[in-house]
Coordinates of C-alpha atoms in Angstrom, one line a residue:
M695 CA 13.2 -55.3 -4.2
S696 CA 15.4 -55.6 -1.1
P697 CA 14.2 -54.0 2.2
S698 CA 17.0 -51.5 2.2
T699 CA 16.1 -50.4 -1.3
D700 CA 12.4 -50.1 -0.4
Q701 CA 13.3 -48.1 2.7
S702 CA 15.5 -45.8 0.7
R703 CA 12.7 -45.2 -1.8
T704 CA 10.3 -44.4 1.1
K705 CA 12.7 -41.9 2.5
S706 CA 13.2 -40.3 -0.9
L707 CA 9.4 -39.9 -1.3
S708 CA 9.1 -38.4 2.2
L709 CA 11.8 -35.9 1.4
G710 CA 9.9 -34.8 -1.7
V711 CA 6.7 -34.3 0.3
I712 CA 8.6 -32.3 2.9
F713 CA 10.1 -30.1 0.2
L714 CA 6.6 -29.4 -1.2
T715 CA 5.2 -28.7 2.3
I716 CA 7.9 -26.2 3.1
F717 CA 7.7 -24.6 -0.4
I718 CA 4.0 -24.0 -0.1
D719 CA 4.3 -22.6 3.4
L720 CA 6.9 -20.1 2.2
V721 CA 4.8 -19.2 -0.8
G722 CA 1.9 -18.5 1.6
F723 CA 4.2 -16.3 3.7
S724 CA 5.6 -14.3 0.7
V725 CA 2.7 -14.3 -1.8
I726 CA 1.2 -11.2 0.0
F727 CA 4.4 -9.1 -0.3
P728 CA 3.7 -7.3 -3.6
L729 CA 0.0 -6.7 -2.6
F730 CA 0.5 -4.5 0.5
P731 CA 0.0 -1.1 -1.2
S732 CA -3.1 -2.1 -3.2
M733 CA -4.5 -4.0 -0.2
L734 CA -4.1 -1.0 2.0
D735 CA -6.0 1.2 -0.5
Y736 CA -8.8 -1.4 -1.1
Y737 CA -9.6 -2.2 2.5
L738 CA -9.3 1.4 3.6
E739 CA -11.9 2.4 1.0
L740 CA -14.1 -0.6 1.8
D741 CA -14.0 -0.2 5.6
G742 CA -14.3 3.6 5.6
Q743 CA -12.7 6.0 8.1
H744 CA -14.1 4.3 11.2
G745 CA -13.1 0.7 10.9
L746 CA -10.3 -1.4 12.3
L747 CA -7.9 -0.5 9.4
A748 CA -8.5 3.2 9.8
W749 CA -7.7 3.0 13.5
I750 CA -4.5 1.1 12.8
L751 CA -3.4 3.6 10.2
E752 CA -4.2 6.5 12.6
Q753 CA -1.8 4.9 15.2
L754 CA 0.9 4.4 12.5
S755 CA 0.6 8.0 11.3
Q756 CA 1.4 9.2 14.8
V757 CA 4.6 7.1 14.8
T758 CA 5.6 8.4 11.4
D759 CA 4.7 12.0 11.9
G760 CA 2.1 11.8 9.2
S761 CA 4.5 10.6 6.5
E762 CA 2.3 9.0 3.9
R763 CA 5.3 7.2 2.3
F764 CA 6.4 5.7 5.6
T765 CA 2.9 4.5 6.8
P766 CA 2.5 1.8 4.1
V767 CA 6.0 0.5 5.0
L768 CA 5.0 0.0 8.6
F769 CA 1.6 -1.4 7.6
G770 CA 3.3 -4.1 5.5
G771 CA 5.7 -4.7 8.4
V772 CA 2.8 -5.1 10.8
L773 CA 1.0 -7.7 8.6
G774 CA 4.2 -9.6 8.0
S775 CA 5.1 -9.5 11.6
L776 CA 1.7 -10.7 12.6
Y777 CA 2.2 -13.9 10.6
A778 CA 5.7 -14.4 11.9
A779 CA 4.6 -13.8 15.5
L780 CA 2.1 -16.7 15.2
Q781 CA 4.8 -18.9 13.9
F782 CA 6.9 -18.0 16.9
V783 CA 4.2 -19.1 19.3
F784 CA 3.1 -22.3 17.4
A785 CA 6.3 -23.8 16.0
P786 CA 7.5 -25.3 19.3
I787 CA 3.9 -26.5 20.0
W788 CA 3.6 -28.4 16.7
G789 CA 7.1 -29.7 17.0
T790 CA 6.5 -31.1 20.5
L791 CA 3.2 -32.7 19.4
S792 CA 4.9 -34.3 16.5
D793 CA 7.5 -35.8 18.9
R794 CA 4.6 -37.4 20.7
L795 CA 2.0 -38.2 18.0
G796 CA 4.2 -38.6 14.9
R797 CA 5.0 -36.3 12.0
R798 CA 2.4 -37.4 9.5
K799 CA -0.6 -36.7 11.7
I800 CA 0.6 -33.1 12.6
L801 CA 1.5 -32.3 9.0
L802 CA -2.0 -33.3 7.9
I803 CA -3.6 -31.2 10.6
T804 CA -1.5 -28.1 9.9
T805 CA -1.7 -28.3 6.1
T806 CA -5.5 -28.6 6.4
G807 CA -5.4 -25.4 8.6
T808 CA -3.2 -23.7 5.9
F809 CA -5.8 -24.5 3.3
L810 CA -8.5 -23.1 5.6
S811 CA -6.5 -19.8 6.0
Y812 CA -6.5 -19.3 2.2
F813 CA -10.1 -20.2 2.0
V814 CA -11.0 -17.5 4.5
W815 CA -8.8 -15.1 2.5
L816 CA -10.7 -16.0 -0.7
F817 CA -13.9 -14.6 0.9
A818 CA -12.2 -11.8 2.9
G819 CA -14.7 -9.1 2.1
N820 CA -13.5 -7.0 5.0
F821 CA -10.2 -6.2 6.8
A822 CA -11.1 -8.3 9.9
L823 CA -11.4 -11.5 7.8
L824 CA -8.1 -10.7 6.2
I825 CA -6.5 -10.5 9.6
A826 CA -8.2 -13.8 10.6
A827 CA -6.8 -15.5 7.6
R828 CA -3.3 -14.3 8.3
L829 CA -3.7 -15.4 12.0
I830 CA -4.7 -18.9 10.9
G831 CA -2.0 -19.1 8.3
G832 CA 0.7 -18.0 10.7
A833 CA -0.3 -20.5 13.3
M834 CA -0.4 -23.4 10.9
A835 CA 2.9 -22.3 9.2
G836 CA 4.5 -23.3 12.5
N837 CA 4.6 -26.8 10.9
L838 CA 7.9 -25.9 9.4
S839 CA 9.4 -27.3 12.6
V840 CA 7.6 -30.6 12.0
A841 CA 8.8 -30.8 8.4
T842 CA 12.4 -30.0 9.4
A843 CA 12.2 -32.7 12.2
A844 CA 11.0 -35.2 9.6
V845 CA 14.1 -34.4 7.5
A846 CA 16.2 -35.2 10.6
D847 CA 14.3 -38.5 11.0
V848 CA 15.1 -39.7 7.5
T849 CA 18.7 -38.6 7.3
T850 CA 21.8 -39.8 9.1
K851 CA 23.9 -37.4 11.1
E852 CA 26.6 -37.5 8.5
N853 CA 24.1 -36.4 5.8
R854 CA 22.0 -34.0 8.0
S855 CA 23.4 -30.9 6.3
K856 CA 22.4 -32.3 2.9
G857 CA 18.8 -32.7 4.1
M858 CA 18.8 -29.3 5.7
G859 CA 20.2 -27.9 2.4
M860 CA 17.1 -29.3 0.7
V861 CA 14.9 -27.5 3.3
G862 CA 16.9 -24.3 2.5
A863 CA 16.3 -24.7 -1.2
A864 CA 12.6 -25.0 -0.6
F865 CA 12.8 -21.8 1.4
G866 CA 14.6 -20.0 -1.4
L867 CA 12.3 -21.2 -4.1
G868 CA 9.2 -20.3 -2.0
F869 CA 10.5 -16.7 -1.5
V870 CA 11.0 -16.4 -5.3
V871 CA 7.8 -18.0 -6.5
G872 CA 5.5 -16.5 -3.8
P873 CA 5.8 -12.8 -4.7
A874 CA 5.7 -13.8 -8.4
I875 CA 2.4 -15.6 -7.9
G876 CA 1.1 -12.7 -5.9
G877 CA 2.0 -10.2 -8.6
V878 CA 0.7 -12.1 -11.6
C879 CA -2.5 -13.3 -10.0
A880 CA -3.3 -9.8 -8.7
M881 CA -3.7 -8.7 -12.3
F882 CA -6.8 -10.8 -12.5
N883 CA -9.5 -9.1 -10.4
P884 CA -12.7 -11.3 -10.3
L885 CA -14.7 -8.1 -9.5
D886 CA -13.8 -6.8 -12.9
W887 CA -15.7 -9.8 -14.4
N888 CA -18.7 -9.6 -12.1
P889 CA -19.0 -6.9 -9.4
Q890 CA -21.8 -8.8 -7.7
L891 CA -19.3 -11.3 -6.5
G892 CA -18.4 -8.7 -3.9
N893 CA -21.6 -9.6 -2.1
F894 CA -20.1 -12.9 -1.2
G895 CA -16.8 -11.6 0.1
I896 CA -14.9 -12.0 -3.2
N897 CA -12.2 -9.3 -3.3
P898 CA -9.5 -8.2 -5.8
F899 CA -7.1 -10.6 -4.2
S900 CA -9.3 -13.7 -4.3
T901 CA -7.5 -15.0 -7.4
V902 CA -4.2 -15.1 -5.4
A903 CA -6.0 -16.8 -2.6
L904 CA -7.6 -19.3 -4.9
V905 CA -4.2 -20.3 -6.4
A906 CA -2.9 -20.7 -2.8
C907 CA -5.9 -22.8 -1.9
V908 CA -5.2 -25.2 -4.8
L909 CA -1.6 -25.5 -3.9
S910 CA -2.5 -26.3 -0.3
F911 CA -5.1 -28.9 -1.4
V912 CA -2.5 -30.6 -3.6
N913 CA -0.2 -30.7 -0.6
I914 CA -2.8 -32.3 1.6
I915 CA -3.4 -35.0 -1.0
W916 CA 0.3 -35.5 -1.5
I917 CA 1.0 -36.0 2.2
R918 CA -1.9 -38.5 2.5
A919 CA -0.7 -40.5 -0.5
R920 CA 3.0 -40.3 -0.3
F921 CA 4.3 -39.4 3.1
A922 CA 5.3 -42.4 5.2
E923 CA 5.5 -41.7 8.9
S924 CA 9.1 -40.9 9.6
L925 CA 9.0 -41.3 13.4
P926 CA 8.3 -44.9 14.5
P927 CA 6.3 -45.4 17.8
E928 CA 9.3 -46.6 19.7
K929 CA 11.1 -43.3 19.1
R930 CA 8.3 -41.0 20.1
G931 CA 9.4 -39.3 23.3
Q932 CA 7.5 -37.6 26.1
S933 CA 9.3 -34.2 26.2
A934 CA 9.5 -33.0 29.8
Q935 CA 10.1 -29.4 28.6
S936 CA 7.4 -26.8 28.2
P937 CA 6.2 -26.0 24.6
N938 CA 6.2 -22.3 25.7
P939 CA 8.6 -20.7 23.2
L940 CA 10.1 -18.2 25.7
K941 CA 10.8 -21.0 28.2
R942 CA 12.2 -23.3 25.6
I943 CA 14.6 -20.7 24.3
F944 CA 16.2 -20.1 27.6
Q945 CA 15.7 -23.6 29.1
P946 CA 17.0 -25.8 26.3
Q947 CA 18.4 -29.4 26.4
S948 CA 22.0 -28.2 26.5
R949 CA 24.2 -25.2 26.5
A950 CA 25.2 -25.9 22.9
V951 CA 21.5 -25.6 21.8
L952 CA 21.1 -22.4 23.8
R953 CA 24.2 -20.8 22.1
T954 CA 23.0 -21.9 18.7
N955 CA 19.5 -20.5 19.3
I956 CA 20.9 -17.1 20.4
A957 CA 23.3 -16.9 17.5
Y958 CA 20.5 -17.7 15.1
L959 CA 18.2 -15.1 16.7
V960 CA 20.8 -12.4 16.4
Y961 CA 21.5 -13.3 12.8
I962 CA 17.9 -13.6 11.6
F963 CA 16.9 -10.4 13.3
A964 CA 19.5 -8.5 11.3
F965 CA 19.1 -10.4 8.0
S966 CA 15.3 -10.2 7.9
G967 CA 15.4 -6.5 8.5
M968 CA 17.9 -5.9 5.8
E969 CA 16.0 -8.2 3.4
F970 CA 12.7 -6.3 4.0
T971 CA 14.2 -2.9 3.3
L972 CA 16.1 -3.9 0.1
S973 CA 13.3 -2.6 -2.1
F974 CA 13.4 0.8 -0.4
L975 CA 17.2 0.8 -0.9
G976 CA 16.7 0.2 -4.6
V977 CA 14.1 3.0 -4.9
Q978 CA 16.1 5.5 -2.9
R979 CA 19.5 5.1 -4.5
F980 CA 18.7 3.9 -8.0
D981 CA 15.0 4.9 -8.7
Y982 CA 14.2 1.2 -9.1
T983 CA 10.8 0.3 -10.6
P984 CA 8.7 -2.7 -9.4
G985 CA 10.3 -4.7 -12.3
D986 CA 13.8 -3.8 -11.1
I987 CA 13.0 -4.8 -7.6
T988 CA 11.5 -8.2 -8.8
L989 CA 14.8 -8.9 -10.7
M990 CA 16.8 -8.1 -7.6
M991 CA 14.7 -10.6 -5.6
V992 CA 15.0 -13.2 -8.2
F993 CA 18.7 -12.8 -8.2
I994 CA 18.8 -13.4 -4.4
G995 CA 16.5 -16.3 -4.7
F996 CA 18.5 -17.9 -7.5
I997 CA 21.7 -17.8 -5.4
L998 CA 19.9 -19.2 -2.4
I999 CA 18.6 -22.1 -4.4
L1000 CA 22.0 -22.7 -6.0
V1001 CA 23.8 -22.7 -2.6
Q1002 CA 21.3 -24.4 -0.4
G1003 CA 20.3 -27.0 -3.0
G1004 CA 23.9 -27.9 -4.0
I1005 CA 26.9 -26.2 -2.6
V1006 CA 26.2 -26.5 1.1
R1007 CA 25.3 -30.2 0.7
R1008 CA 28.8 -30.8 -0.5
L1009 CA 30.7 -28.3 1.6
A1010 CA 29.3 -29.0 5.1
P1011 CA 30.1 -32.8 5.1
K1012 CA 33.7 -32.0 4.1
I1013 CA 34.6 -29.2 6.5
G1014 CA 31.9 -29.5 9.1
E1015 CA 28.7 -27.6 10.0
K1016 CA 30.3 -25.1 12.3
P1017 CA 33.0 -23.9 9.9
T1018 CA 30.5 -23.7 7.1
A1019 CA 28.1 -21.6 9.3
L1020 CA 31.0 -19.3 10.2
I1021 CA 31.9 -18.7 6.6
G1022 CA 28.3 -18.0 5.7
L1023 CA 27.8 -15.5 8.5
T1024 CA 31.0 -13.7 7.7
L1025 CA 30.0 -13.4 4.0
V1026 CA 26.6 -12.0 5.1
A1027 CA 28.3 -9.3 7.3
I1028 CA 30.6 -8.4 4.3
G1029 CA 27.6 -8.2 2.0
L1030 CA 25.7 -5.9 4.3
A1031 CA 28.7 -3.6 4.7
L1032 CA 29.0 -3.4 0.9
L1033 CA 25.3 -2.6 0.6
S1034 CA 25.6 0.3 3.1
Q1035 CA 28.1 2.0 0.7
A1036 CA 26.7 0.9 -2.6
E1037 CA 26.6 3.9 -5.0
S1038 CA 26.6 1.8 -8.2
Q1039 CA 24.5 -1.1 -9.3
G1040 CA 27.6 -3.2 -9.6
T1041 CA 28.4 -2.7 -5.9
L1042 CA 24.8 -3.3 -5.1
Y1043 CA 24.7 -6.7 -6.8
L1044 CA 28.0 -7.7 -5.4
G1045 CA 26.7 -7.0 -1.9
L1046 CA 23.5 -8.9 -2.7
A1047 CA 25.6 -11.9 -3.9
F1048 CA 27.7 -11.9 -0.7
M1049 CA 24.6 -11.7 1.4
A1050 CA 22.6 -14.4 -0.4
F1051 CA 25.6 -16.8 -0.7
G1052 CA 26.4 -16.4 3.0
S1053 CA 22.7 -16.9 4.0
G1054 CA 22.6 -20.0 1.9
L1055 CA 25.5 -21.5 3.8
S1056 CA 24.6 -20.4 7.3
I1057 CA 20.9 -21.2 7.7
P1058 CA 21.0 -25.0 6.7
T1059 CA 24.1 -25.6 8.8
L1060 CA 22.8 -23.8 11.9
T1061 CA 19.7 -25.9 11.5
S1062 CA 21.8 -29.0 11.3
L1063 CA 23.7 -28.1 14.4
I1064 CA 20.5 -27.8 16.4
S1065 CA 19.5 -31.2 15.1
L1066 CA 22.9 -32.7 16.0
Y1067 CA 23.0 -31.2 19.5
A1068 CA 19.4 -32.2 20.3
K1069 CA 18.4 -35.6 21.8
P1070 CA 17.0 -38.0 19.2
E1071 CA 13.6 -38.2 21.0
E1072 CA 13.2 -34.4 21.0
Q1073 CA 14.1 -33.4 17.4
G1074 CA 10.7 -31.9 16.8
A1075 CA 10.7 -29.9 19.9
A1076 CA 14.2 -28.6 19.5
L1077 CA 13.7 -27.7 15.8
G1078 CA 10.3 -26.2 16.7
V1079 CA 12.0 -23.7 19.1
F1080 CA 14.7 -23.0 16.5
R1081 CA 12.0 -22.2 13.9
S1082 CA 10.1 -20.1 16.3
I1083 CA 13.2 -18.1 17.1
G1084 CA 13.5 -17.4 13.4
S1085 CA 9.9 -16.3 13.3
L1086 CA 10.6 -14.0 16.3
G1087 CA 13.5 -12.4 14.5
R1088 CA 11.3 -12.0 11.4
A1089 CA 8.6 -10.4 13.5
I1090 CA 10.7 -7.6 15.0
G1091 CA 13.5 -7.3 12.4
P1092 CA 11.6 -5.7 9.5
I1093 CA 9.9 -3.1 11.7
T1094 CA 13.1 -2.2 13.5
A1095 CA 15.0 -1.9 10.3
S1096 CA 12.3 0.2 8.6
V1097 CA 12.3 2.7 11.5
I1098 CA 16.1 3.0 11.4
F1099 CA 16.1 3.2 7.6
W1100 CA 13.7 6.1 7.3
W1101 CA 15.0 8.0 10.4
Y1102 CA 18.8 7.6 10.0
G1103 CA 19.4 6.5 6.4
S1104 CA 20.2 3.3 4.5
D1105 CA 23.9 3.5 5.1
V1106 CA 23.4 3.5 8.8
V1107 CA 20.9 0.7 8.9
Y1108 CA 23.0 -1.6 6.8
L1109 CA 26.2 -0.9 8.8
I1110 CA 24.3 -1.7 12.0
G1111 CA 23.0 -4.9 10.3
A1112 CA 26.6 -5.9 9.4
G1113 CA 27.7 -5.3 13.0
I1114 CA 24.9 -7.4 14.4
V1115 CA 25.7 -10.3 12.1
A1116 CA 29.4 -10.0 13.1
L1117 CA 28.1 -10.5 16.7
A1118 CA 26.5 -13.7 15.5
V1119 CA 29.9 -14.8 14.1
V1120 CA 31.4 -14.3 17.6
L1121 CA 28.6 -16.3 19.2
C1122 CA 29.0 -19.1 16.6
L1123 CA 32.7 -19.3 17.4
R1124 CA 31.9 -20.6 20.9
L1125 CA 29.8 -23.5 19.6
P1126 CA 31.3 -27.0 20.3
K1127 CA 32.0 -29.5 17.6
P1128 CA 28.9 -31.8 17.2
I1129 CA 29.3 -35.6 17.7
K1130 CA 28.0 -37.5 14.7
T1131 CA 28.2 -41.0 16.0
E1132 CA 24.8 -42.7 15.4
A1133 CA 23.0 -44.2 18.4

């Protein structure tokens, strides 16, 4: 076997491991989505009226004027935002460390931490332990920046969008499989088999946590066995920039990186808020059941996988990352405008198709642009900031959209979302054409 063939095989194996790492991280983020209402009921009954959860709900009820229907929405938003906020803080830290110490070492540390977070959840017999598990999981999920930087390491600039399309496919698949795992495994309550297990912290959601634990353990073993270090010692830089996410956002390597970061923040803020409120839209306008909502999410996930796993990998190299991102953002804005006026299921699914297709084009290409604009020795740091910006958007977008949805209506919130994405289109128009000449 020639050295070039062996090197190609190593890169292919590494990409497979990266795909699995990202997929499991996204499963961990989304597996809890269908459990919010039942978790709220369980831990409130368990902790009583004087615990941490009771205090949080009291504060939320003041915001919602006592609306019992609105409180669970904000409760879910708070738990989801907590996870995303930790990603925001830690993504640039892990990315910078991986630039200095190598990708493999940081991936092993963070995937082990992810396993630990699920292990804590497995025995989360009180609400405080659940919060601790989500804090650990959010901090370790910042390793998405490391995985994305590893993709940049093993792809050429000409093929960067293809690699980032694979990252996007892992995202889409994780968002589809995560809620499905959560919903199915939640049907198997270990306390129904033996109530005494509750004395050890086992809870109704421990089956979900156990499955997530197993997935994480497989990921650790797979990285150890199959992931070859993608960043050689001679390419490990000493980034002079601070890993502080706020400083890194506004003090990037170049104006092009700054503009891309801002465009992505504007976009993901709007998109994550609209994505989070879709289930409420389905219930409000079409009396959707949980099964109907699941089908809607699977429809979105299928389109994301199709676009990010195939179409964007062919389109971006032909017309360029910036034009592809512009097309994607425009389609998302059109999709949100359609959703704001959707009075039939046909219009609803047409809007969802535009939104998902556009997102599938824009996220991988914006990621590629950051990688192409960034210095070779600071790929991890630059992509870490980019991922942390996405986490910041996902931390504030769902709560903001939920408030507007319930106070002003679904038509208003989706029109506002379309306008915000249109602003991202304008910001993206100002981006320079990336230079793809390899060093």
